[in-house]
Coordinates of C-alpha atoms in Angstrom, one line a residue:
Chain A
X24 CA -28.3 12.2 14.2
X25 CA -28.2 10.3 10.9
X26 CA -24.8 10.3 9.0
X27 CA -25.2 10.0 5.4
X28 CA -24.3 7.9 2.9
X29 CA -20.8 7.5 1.6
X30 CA -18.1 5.6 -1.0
X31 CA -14.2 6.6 -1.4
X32 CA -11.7 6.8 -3.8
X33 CA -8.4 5.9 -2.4
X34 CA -5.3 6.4 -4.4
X35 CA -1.7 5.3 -4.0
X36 CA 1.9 7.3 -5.4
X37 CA 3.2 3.3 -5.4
X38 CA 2.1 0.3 -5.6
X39 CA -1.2 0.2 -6.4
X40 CA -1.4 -2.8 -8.4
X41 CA 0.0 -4.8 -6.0
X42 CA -2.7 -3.7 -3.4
X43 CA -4.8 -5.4 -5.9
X44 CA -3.1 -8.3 -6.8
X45 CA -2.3 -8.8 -2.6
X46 CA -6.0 -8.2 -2.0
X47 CA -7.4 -9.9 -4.6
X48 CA -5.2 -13.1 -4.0
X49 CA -4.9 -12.9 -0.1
X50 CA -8.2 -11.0 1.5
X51 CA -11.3 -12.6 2.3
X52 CA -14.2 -10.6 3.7
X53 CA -16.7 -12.1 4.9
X54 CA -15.4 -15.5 3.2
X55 CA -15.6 -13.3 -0.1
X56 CA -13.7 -11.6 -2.0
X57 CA -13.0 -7.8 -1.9
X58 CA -12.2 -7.0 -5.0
X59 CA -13.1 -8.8 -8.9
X60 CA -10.0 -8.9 -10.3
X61 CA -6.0 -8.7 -9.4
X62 CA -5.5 -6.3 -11.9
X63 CA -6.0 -2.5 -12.1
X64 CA -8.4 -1.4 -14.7
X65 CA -8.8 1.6 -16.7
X66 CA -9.6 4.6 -15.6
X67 CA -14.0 4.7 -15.6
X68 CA -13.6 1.3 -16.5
X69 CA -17.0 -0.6 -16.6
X70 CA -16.7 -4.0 -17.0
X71 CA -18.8 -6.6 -14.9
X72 CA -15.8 -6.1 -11.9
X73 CA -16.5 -2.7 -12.0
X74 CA -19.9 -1.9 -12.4
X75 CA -21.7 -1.0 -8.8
X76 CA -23.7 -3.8 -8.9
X77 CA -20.4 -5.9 -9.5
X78 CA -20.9 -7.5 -5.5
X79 CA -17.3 -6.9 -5.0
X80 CA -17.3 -3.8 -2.5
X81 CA -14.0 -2.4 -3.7
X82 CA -12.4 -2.4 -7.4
X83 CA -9.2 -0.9 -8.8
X84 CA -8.5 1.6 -11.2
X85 CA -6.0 3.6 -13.1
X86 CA -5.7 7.0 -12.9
X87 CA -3.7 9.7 -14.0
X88 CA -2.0 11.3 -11.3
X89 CA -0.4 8.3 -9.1
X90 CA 0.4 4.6 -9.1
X91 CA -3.8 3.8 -9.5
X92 CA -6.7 4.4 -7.1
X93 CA -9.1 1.9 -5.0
X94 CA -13.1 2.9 -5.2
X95 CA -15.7 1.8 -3.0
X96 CA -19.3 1.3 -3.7
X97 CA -21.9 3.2 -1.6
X98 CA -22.5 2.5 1.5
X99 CA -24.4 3.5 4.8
X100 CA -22.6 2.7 7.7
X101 CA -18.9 3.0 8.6
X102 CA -18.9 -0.5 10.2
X103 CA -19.2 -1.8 6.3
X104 CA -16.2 0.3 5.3
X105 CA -14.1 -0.2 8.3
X106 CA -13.0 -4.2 7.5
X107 CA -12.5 -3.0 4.0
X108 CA -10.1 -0.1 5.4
X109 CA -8.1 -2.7 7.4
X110 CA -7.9 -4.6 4.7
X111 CA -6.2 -2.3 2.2
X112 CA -3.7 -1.3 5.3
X113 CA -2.9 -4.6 5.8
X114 CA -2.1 -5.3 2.0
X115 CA -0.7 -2.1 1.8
X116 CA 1.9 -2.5 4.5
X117 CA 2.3 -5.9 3.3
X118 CA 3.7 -4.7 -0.4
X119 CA 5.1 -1.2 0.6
X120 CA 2.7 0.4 -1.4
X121 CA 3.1 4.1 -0.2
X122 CA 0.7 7.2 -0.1
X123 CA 2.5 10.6 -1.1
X124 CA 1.3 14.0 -2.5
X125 CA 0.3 12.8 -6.0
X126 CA -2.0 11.1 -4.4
X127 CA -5.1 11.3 -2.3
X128 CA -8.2 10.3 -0.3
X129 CA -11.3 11.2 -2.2
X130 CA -14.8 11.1 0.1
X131 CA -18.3 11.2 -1.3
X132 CA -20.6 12.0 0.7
X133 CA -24.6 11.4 -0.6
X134 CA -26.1 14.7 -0.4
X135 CA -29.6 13.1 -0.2
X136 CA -32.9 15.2 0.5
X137 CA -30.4 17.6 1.7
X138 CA -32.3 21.1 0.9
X139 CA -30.2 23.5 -1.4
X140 CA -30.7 26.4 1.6
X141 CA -28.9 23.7 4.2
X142 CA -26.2 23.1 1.4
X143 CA -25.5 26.5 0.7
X144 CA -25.3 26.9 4.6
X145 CA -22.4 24.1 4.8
X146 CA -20.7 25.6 2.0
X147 CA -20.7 28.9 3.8
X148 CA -19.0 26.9 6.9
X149 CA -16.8 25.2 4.2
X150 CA -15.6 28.7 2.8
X151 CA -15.0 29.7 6.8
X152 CA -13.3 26.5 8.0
X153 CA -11.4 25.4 4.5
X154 CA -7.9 26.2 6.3
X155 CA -8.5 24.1 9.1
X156 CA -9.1 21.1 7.4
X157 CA -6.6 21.7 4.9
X158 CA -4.6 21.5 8.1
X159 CA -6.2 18.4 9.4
X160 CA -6.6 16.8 6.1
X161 CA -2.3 16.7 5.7
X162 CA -2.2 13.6 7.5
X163 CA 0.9 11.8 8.2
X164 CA 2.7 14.7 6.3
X165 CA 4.2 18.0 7.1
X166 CA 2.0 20.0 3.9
X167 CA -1.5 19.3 2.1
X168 CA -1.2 18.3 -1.4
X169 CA -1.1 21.0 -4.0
X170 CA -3.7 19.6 -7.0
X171 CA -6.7 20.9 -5.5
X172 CA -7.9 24.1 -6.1
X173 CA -8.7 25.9 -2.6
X174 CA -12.9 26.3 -2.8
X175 CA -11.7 30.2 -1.7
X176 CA -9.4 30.5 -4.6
X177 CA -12.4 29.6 -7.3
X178 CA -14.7 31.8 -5.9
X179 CA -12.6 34.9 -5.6
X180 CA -13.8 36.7 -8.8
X181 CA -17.3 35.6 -7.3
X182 CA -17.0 37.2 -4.0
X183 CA -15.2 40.5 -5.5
X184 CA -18.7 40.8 -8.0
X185 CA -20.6 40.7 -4.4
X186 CA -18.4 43.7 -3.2
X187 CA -16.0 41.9 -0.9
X188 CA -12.2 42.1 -1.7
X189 CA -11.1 39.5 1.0
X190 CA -12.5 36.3 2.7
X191 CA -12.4 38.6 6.1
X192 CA -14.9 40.9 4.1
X193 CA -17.6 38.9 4.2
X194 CA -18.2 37.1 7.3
X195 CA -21.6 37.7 7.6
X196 CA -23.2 36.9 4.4
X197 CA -26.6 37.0 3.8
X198 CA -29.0 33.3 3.1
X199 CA -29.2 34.7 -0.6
X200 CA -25.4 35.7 -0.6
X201 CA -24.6 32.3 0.7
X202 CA -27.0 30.6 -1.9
X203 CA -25.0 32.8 -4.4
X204 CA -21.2 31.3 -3.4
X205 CA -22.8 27.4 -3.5
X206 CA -24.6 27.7 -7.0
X207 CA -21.7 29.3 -7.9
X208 CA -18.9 26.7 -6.5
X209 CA -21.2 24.0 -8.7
X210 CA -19.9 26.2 -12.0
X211 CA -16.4 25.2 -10.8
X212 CA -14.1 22.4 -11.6
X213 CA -14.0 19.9 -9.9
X214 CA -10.5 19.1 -9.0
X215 CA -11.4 21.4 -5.9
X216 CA -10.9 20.5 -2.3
X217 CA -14.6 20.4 -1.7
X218 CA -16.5 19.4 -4.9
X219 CA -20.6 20.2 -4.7
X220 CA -21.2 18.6 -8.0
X221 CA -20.6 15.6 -9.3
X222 CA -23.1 14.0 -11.2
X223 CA -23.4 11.3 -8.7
X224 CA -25.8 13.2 -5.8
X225 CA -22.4 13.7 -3.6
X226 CA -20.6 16.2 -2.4
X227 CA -16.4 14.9 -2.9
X228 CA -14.2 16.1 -0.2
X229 CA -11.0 15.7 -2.5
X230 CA -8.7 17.9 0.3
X231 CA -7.4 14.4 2.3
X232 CA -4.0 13.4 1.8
X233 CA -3.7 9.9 0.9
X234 CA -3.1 7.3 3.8
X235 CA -2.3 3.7 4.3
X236 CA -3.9 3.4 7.6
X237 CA -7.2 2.5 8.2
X238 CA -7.5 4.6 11.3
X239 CA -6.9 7.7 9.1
X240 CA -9.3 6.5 6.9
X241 CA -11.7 6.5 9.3
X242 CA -11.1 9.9 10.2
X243 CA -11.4 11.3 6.8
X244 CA -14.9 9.9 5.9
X245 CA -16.3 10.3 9.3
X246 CA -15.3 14.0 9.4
X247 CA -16.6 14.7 5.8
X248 CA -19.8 12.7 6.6
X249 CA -19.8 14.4 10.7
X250 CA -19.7 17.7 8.4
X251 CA -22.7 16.8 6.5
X252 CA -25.2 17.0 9.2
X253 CA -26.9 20.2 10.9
X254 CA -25.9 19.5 14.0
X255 CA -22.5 19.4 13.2
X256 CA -23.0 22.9 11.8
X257 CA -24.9 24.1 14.9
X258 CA -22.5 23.6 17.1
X259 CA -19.8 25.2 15.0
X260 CA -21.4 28.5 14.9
X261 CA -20.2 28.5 18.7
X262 CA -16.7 29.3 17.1
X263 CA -15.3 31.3 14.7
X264 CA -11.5 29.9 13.2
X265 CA -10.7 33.2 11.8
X266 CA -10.1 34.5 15.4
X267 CA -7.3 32.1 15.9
X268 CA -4.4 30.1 14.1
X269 CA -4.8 27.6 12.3
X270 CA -3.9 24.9 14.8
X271 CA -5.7 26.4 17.7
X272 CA -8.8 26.3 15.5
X273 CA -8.4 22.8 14.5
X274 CA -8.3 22.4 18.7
X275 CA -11.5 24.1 18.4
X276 CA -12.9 21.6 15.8
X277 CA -12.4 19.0 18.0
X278 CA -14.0 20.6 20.9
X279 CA -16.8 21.4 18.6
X280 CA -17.4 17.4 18.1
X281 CA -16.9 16.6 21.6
X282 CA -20.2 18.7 22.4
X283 CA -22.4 16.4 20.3
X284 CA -23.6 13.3 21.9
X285 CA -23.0 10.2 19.1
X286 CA -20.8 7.6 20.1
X287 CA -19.9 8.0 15.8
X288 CA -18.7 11.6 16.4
X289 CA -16.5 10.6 19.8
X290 CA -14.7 7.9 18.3
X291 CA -14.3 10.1 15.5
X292 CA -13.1 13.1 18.0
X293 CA -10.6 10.7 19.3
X294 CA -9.4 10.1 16.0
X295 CA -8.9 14.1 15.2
X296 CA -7.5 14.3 18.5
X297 CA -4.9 11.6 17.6
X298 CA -3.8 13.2 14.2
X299 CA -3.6 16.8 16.3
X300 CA -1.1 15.3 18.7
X301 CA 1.1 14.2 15.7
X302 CA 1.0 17.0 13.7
X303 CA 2.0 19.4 16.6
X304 CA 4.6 16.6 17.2
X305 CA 6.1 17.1 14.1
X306 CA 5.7 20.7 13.8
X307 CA 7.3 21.2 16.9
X308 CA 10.3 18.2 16.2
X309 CA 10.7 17.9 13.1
X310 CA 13.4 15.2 14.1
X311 CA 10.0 12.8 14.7
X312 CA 8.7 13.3 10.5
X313 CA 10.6 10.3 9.1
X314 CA 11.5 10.4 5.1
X315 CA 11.0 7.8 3.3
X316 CA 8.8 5.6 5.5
X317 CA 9.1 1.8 4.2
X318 CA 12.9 1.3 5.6
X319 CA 13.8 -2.8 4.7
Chain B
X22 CA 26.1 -9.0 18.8
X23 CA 25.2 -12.8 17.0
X24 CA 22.7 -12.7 15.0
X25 CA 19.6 -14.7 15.5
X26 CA 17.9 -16.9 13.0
X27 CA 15.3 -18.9 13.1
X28 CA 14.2 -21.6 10.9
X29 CA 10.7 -22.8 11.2
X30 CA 8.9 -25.5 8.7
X31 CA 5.6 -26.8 8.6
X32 CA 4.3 -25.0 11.8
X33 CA 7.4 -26.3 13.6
X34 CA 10.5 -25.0 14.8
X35 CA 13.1 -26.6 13.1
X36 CA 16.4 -25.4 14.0
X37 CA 17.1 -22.2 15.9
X38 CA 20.9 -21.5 15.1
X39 CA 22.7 -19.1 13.4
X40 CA 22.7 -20.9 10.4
X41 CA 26.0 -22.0 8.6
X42 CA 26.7 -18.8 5.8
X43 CA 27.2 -20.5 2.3
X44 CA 30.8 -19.4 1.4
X45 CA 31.8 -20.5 -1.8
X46 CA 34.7 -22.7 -1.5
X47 CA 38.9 -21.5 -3.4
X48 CA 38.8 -24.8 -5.4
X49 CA 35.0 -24.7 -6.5
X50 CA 35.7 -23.3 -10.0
X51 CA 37.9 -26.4 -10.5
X52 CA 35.5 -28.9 -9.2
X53 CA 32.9 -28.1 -11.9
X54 CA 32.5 -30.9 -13.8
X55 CA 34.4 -30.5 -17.3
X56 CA 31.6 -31.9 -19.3
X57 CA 29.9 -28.7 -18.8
X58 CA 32.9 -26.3 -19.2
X59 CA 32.9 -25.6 -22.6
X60 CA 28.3 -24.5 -22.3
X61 CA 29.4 -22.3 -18.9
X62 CA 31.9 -20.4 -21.3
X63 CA 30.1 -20.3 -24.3
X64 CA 26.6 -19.3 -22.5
X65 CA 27.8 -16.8 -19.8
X66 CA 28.2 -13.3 -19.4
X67 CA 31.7 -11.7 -19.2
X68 CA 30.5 -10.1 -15.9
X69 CA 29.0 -13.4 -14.6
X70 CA 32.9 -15.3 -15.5
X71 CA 34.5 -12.0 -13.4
X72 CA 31.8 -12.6 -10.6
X73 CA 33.0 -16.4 -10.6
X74 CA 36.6 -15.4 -10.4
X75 CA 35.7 -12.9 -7.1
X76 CA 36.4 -15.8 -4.7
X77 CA 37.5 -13.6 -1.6
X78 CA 35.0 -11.7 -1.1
X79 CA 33.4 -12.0 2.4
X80 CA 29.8 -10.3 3.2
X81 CA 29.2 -11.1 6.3
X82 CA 25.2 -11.1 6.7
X83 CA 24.1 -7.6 8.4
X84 CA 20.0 -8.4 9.2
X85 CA 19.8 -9.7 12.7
X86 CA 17.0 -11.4 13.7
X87 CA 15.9 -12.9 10.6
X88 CA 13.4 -15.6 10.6
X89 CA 13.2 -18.4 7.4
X90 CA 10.0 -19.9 7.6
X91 CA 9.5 -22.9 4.9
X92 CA 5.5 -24.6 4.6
X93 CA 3.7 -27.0 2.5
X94 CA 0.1 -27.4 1.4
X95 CA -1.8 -28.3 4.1
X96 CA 0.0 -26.6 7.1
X97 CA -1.8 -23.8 8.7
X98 CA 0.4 -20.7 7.8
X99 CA 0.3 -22.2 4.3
X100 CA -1.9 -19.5 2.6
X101 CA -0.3 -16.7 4.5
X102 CA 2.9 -17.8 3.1
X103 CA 2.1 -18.4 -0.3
X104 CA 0.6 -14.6 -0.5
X105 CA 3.4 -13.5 1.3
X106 CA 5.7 -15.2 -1.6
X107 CA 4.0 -14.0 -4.1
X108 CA 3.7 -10.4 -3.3
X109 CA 7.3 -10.6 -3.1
X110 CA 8.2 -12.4 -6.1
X111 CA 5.6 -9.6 -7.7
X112 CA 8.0 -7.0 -6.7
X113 CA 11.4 -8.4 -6.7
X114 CA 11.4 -10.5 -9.5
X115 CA 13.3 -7.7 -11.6
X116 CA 11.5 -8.7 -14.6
X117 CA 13.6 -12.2 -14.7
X118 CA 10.6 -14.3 -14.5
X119 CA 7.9 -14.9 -17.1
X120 CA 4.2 -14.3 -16.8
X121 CA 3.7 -18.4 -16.8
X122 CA 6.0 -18.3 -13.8
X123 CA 3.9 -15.6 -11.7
X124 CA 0.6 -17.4 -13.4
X125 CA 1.8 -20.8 -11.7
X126 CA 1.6 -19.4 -8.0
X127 CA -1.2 -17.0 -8.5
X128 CA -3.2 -20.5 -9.6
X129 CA -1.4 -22.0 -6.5
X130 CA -3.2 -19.3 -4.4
X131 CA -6.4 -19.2 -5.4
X132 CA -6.2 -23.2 -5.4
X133 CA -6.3 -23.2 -1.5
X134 CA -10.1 -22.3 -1.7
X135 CA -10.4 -25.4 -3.3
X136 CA -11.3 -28.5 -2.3
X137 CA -8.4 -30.4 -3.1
X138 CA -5.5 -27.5 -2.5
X139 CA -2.3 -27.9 -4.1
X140 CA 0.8 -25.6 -4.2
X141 CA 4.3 -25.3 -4.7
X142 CA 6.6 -25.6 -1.1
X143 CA 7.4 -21.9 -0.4
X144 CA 10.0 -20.3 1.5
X145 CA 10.5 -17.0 3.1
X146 CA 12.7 -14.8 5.2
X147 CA 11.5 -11.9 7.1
X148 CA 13.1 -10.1 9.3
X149 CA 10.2 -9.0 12.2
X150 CA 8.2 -6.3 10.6
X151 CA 6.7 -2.8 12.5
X152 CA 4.7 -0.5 11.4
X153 CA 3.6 2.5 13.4
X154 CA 0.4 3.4 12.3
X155 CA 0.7 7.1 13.6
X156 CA 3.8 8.3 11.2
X157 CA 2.8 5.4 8.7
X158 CA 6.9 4.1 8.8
X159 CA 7.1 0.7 8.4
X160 CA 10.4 -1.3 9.6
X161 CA 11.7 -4.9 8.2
X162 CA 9.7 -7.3 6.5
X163 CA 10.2 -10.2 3.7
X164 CA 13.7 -10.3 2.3
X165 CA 13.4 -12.9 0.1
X166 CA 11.3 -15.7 -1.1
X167 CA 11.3 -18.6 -2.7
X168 CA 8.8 -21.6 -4.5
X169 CA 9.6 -25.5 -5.4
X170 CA 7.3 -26.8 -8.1
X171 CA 8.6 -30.1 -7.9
X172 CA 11.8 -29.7 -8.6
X173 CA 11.8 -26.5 -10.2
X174 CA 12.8 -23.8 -7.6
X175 CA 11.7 -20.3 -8.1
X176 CA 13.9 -17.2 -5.9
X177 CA 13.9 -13.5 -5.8
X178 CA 15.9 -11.8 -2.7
X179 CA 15.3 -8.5 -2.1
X180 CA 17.6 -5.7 -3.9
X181 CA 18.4 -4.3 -0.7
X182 CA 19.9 -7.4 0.9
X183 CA 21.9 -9.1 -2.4
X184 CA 24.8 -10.6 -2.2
X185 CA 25.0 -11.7 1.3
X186 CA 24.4 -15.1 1.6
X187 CA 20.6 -15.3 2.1
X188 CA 20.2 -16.7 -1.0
X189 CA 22.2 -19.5 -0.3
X190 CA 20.2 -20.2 3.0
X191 CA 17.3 -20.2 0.7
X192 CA 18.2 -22.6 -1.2
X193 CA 19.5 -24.9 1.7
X194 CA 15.8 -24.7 3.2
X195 CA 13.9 -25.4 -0.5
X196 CA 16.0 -28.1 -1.2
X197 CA 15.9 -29.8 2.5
X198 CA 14.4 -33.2 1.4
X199 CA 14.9 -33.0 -1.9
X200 CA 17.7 -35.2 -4.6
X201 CA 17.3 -32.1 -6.6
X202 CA 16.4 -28.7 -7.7
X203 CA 16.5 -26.8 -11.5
X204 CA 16.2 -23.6 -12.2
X205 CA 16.0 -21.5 -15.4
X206 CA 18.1 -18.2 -15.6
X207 CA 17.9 -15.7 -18.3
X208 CA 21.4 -15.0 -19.9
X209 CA 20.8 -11.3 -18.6
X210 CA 20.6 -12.2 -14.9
X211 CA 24.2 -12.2 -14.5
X212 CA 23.6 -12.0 -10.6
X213 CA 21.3 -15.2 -10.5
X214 CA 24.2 -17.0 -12.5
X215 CA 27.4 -15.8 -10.6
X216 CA 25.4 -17.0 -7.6
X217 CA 24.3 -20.4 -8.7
X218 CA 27.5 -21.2 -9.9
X219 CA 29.2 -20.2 -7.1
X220 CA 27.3 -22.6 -5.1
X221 CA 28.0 -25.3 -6.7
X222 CA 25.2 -25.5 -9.5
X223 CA 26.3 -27.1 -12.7
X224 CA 24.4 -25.9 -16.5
X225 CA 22.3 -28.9 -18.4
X226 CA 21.0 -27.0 -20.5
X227 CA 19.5 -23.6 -22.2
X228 CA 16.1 -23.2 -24.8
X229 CA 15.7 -21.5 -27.8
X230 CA 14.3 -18.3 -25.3
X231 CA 17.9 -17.6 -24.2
X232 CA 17.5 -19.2 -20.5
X233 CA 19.9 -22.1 -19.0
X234 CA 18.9 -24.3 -17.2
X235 CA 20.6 -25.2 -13.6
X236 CA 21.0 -28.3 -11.4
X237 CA 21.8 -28.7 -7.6
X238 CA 22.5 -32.3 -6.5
X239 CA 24.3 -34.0 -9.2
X240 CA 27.2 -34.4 -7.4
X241 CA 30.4 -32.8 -5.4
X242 CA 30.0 -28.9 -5.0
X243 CA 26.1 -28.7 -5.1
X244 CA 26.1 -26.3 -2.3
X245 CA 26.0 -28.4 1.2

């Protein structure tokens, strides 16, 4: 089992300049820098510090919706992006720079030599499971952002041309219906929770909340890469979320990656398992979700 | 319940105490020197004059536990403390310091990949900072910081824990060793000026940008 390829786009509601600055100024990976400059560049900005063949793994950006984002360059193995993750926890901690719901976790995920039948096939499971990692993807908070179109909600007017009022309708679609929903979803914009095309041969999980710890961060690329792969998707035929509520079949998620053998996909079921316990911890005490969270 | 602070310099423990709170003193309005009467009137804000006549208030300090660590170039938590300072200062500054200012310790920084590092002495309290990496709630952290380019000191406290007497202990720890420390204050930090001259500081001077310039150390009242 071969995970694929990967970069994020992390972005902060506060602060994100002085993740920069603190990271720029203070972090040394590798005895080299993280990042080419202490500043926050424009939004697409592609100066030397920028550019992907920059050597600095991680540069920071504006951007529209929040305080400015961190964006990684490609990379193959989660062992490259984990320092980097501890990293920008530690410097976020370090200047109280604080995720929130104008802000998120953006995953791309290299879609490779991935055939277009096998895609259309994950976007199917996409459409089917969409709910349950919108639930997952909250992270530390009580709701998932609102910016991000639901993949569901795009494709509506799609699914009603095929003859299906509802999701429930259709859950047995045909190869060529399911080929149908994933050209289509590639028509949409992109500010989706799952985005199939972006120009840069990845599929962008946009639904993750934004995070300043690394183990979340962790948990959101694995997952989006862990989905990515066919045996991922073979073992999740076993079950079926629309049977159950939404946080029993995030439960069932999990016991879906515990039956594939990768030590990747059990440190990442750990993980899930982790962010399960503490979302049924607050949903069941809500005395235990703390508002605001950097308390000098 | 006493509270516990700690004052550690240059890797060592220097005095574990609480530390004396710097209470400005009922005569110290009259023991400014009168040569610089007339400048403190002339330059100062109504509000800061009001401030300096509030001699009776008492804020006791409320952070327990609250550790003031001062280093130099060349000790081992040097570079920690440096960044630490600076992300502060980045944050807390309030706008009151210029770009030169925050230029001077990000060069300071980056020098201590150098061969030859150099640096300001820097000063900061922190109270013990957690962070539970579940609920992503972090607890405690710097309060305030503060740099000594020779004898220039630079200070920011946090706005959360003003007007309770850390400054003061900052001060005491930057200057430890020292004849002297300046500072420039804009005429709009009001705060920065009700507290310098309640401690004793005395004005020499001000530049055509609006700022006046403080000394500690040139005499009686200088904040011991």
């Amino acid at each position: 089992m071969k995970l694929p390829t990967f970069g994020f786009e992390l972005e902060f509601d506060t602060r994100a300049s002085d993740v920069v600055s603190h990271l720029y100024h203070s972090v040394r990976h590798e005895d080299d820098d993280v990042i080419g400059s202490d500043t926050l560049h424009s939004y697409h900005c592609g100066c030397e510090y920028c550019d992907f063949d920059s050597g600095y793994p991680l540069r920071g950006q504006t951007d529209s919706s929040c305080s400015g984002e961190l964006i990684s360059h490609p990379m193959k193995d989660i062992a490259q992006a984990a320092p980097l993750f501890e990293a920008i926890q530690e410097a976020a901690f370090e200047v109280d720079a604080e995720p929130g719901l104008r802000s998120g976790l953006h995953v791309h995920v290299g879609v490779g030599d991935i055939p277009d039948a096998t895609l259309a096939r994950f976007f199917y499971d996409w459409l089917k499971w969409e709910p349950v990692f919108g639930y997952i993807a909250r992270g530390r908070f009580l709701i998932l952002r609102d910016f991000n179109a639901s993949n569901r909600r795009q494709l509506r007017q799609t699914l009603a041309y095929m003859g299906f009022n509802t999701w429930e309708d259709c859950a047995d679609l045909s190869e060529s219906d399911k080929y149908t929903l994933y050209a289509e979803s590639r028509n949409c914009d992109r500010h989706a929770l799952l985005s199939t095309y972006t120009r840069h041969g990845t599929w962008e999980f946009r639904i993750w909340n934004s995070t300043r710890t690394a183990w979340r961060m962790i948990l959101s690329t694995q997952l989006s890469r862990i989905f990515m792969t066919t045996e991922f998707h073979d073992v999740l035929d076993d079950f079926d979320p629309a049977d159950v509520q939404v946080r029993d079949a995030a439960r069932d998620l999990l016991t879906a990656l515990r039956l594939i053998d990768n030590d990747e996909v059990i440190v990442t079921a750990n993980l899930l398992e982790r962010q399960l316990d503490w979302q049924e911890a607050i949903s069941d005490d809500s005395t235990k979700y703390v508002e605001p969270f950097t308390l000098v | 319940m006493p509270h516990t602070w700690t004052f550690v310099r240059n890797d060592t423990t220097f005095v574990v105490t609480p530390l004396d709170r710097l209470h400005s003193t009922p005569d110290q309005e009259e023991t400014m020197p009168t040569d610089y009467e007339t400048l403190v009137n002339q330059n100062l804000t109504s509000t800061a004059r009001m401030g300096l006549r509030r001699r009776d208030i008492d804020r006791s300090f409320e952070v327990d536990d609250l550790e003031i660590r001062l280093s130099e170039p060349g000790a081992s938590d040097y570079i920690s403390l440096l960044s630490q300072g600076y992300s502060f200062l980045r944050r807390h500054h309030d706008g009151h310091y210029s770009d030169r200012t925050m230029i001077e310790v990000q060069r300071a920084i980056d020098s201590q990949y150098d061969d030859q590092p150099s640096g300001p002495r820097v000063v900061i309290a922190r109270t013990k900072a957690s962070v539970d990496l579940v609920s992503e709630v972090k607890k405690g952290g710097p309060l305030a910081a503060g740099f000594t380019f020779g004898e220039r000191m630079v200070l920011a406290v946090h706005q959360a824990h003003r007007i309770e007497g850390l400054g003061g202990q900052m001060v005491k720890a930057l200057r430890s060793g020292k004849p002297k420390l300046s500072t420039w204050v804009g005429t709009g930090n009001v705060g920065a000026q009700v507290f310098l001259l309640k401690s004793g500081w005395i004005i020499t001077g001000m530049n055509n940008q609006g700022s006046i310039r403080f000394e500690n150390g040139m005499g009686a009242g200088n904040g011991d």
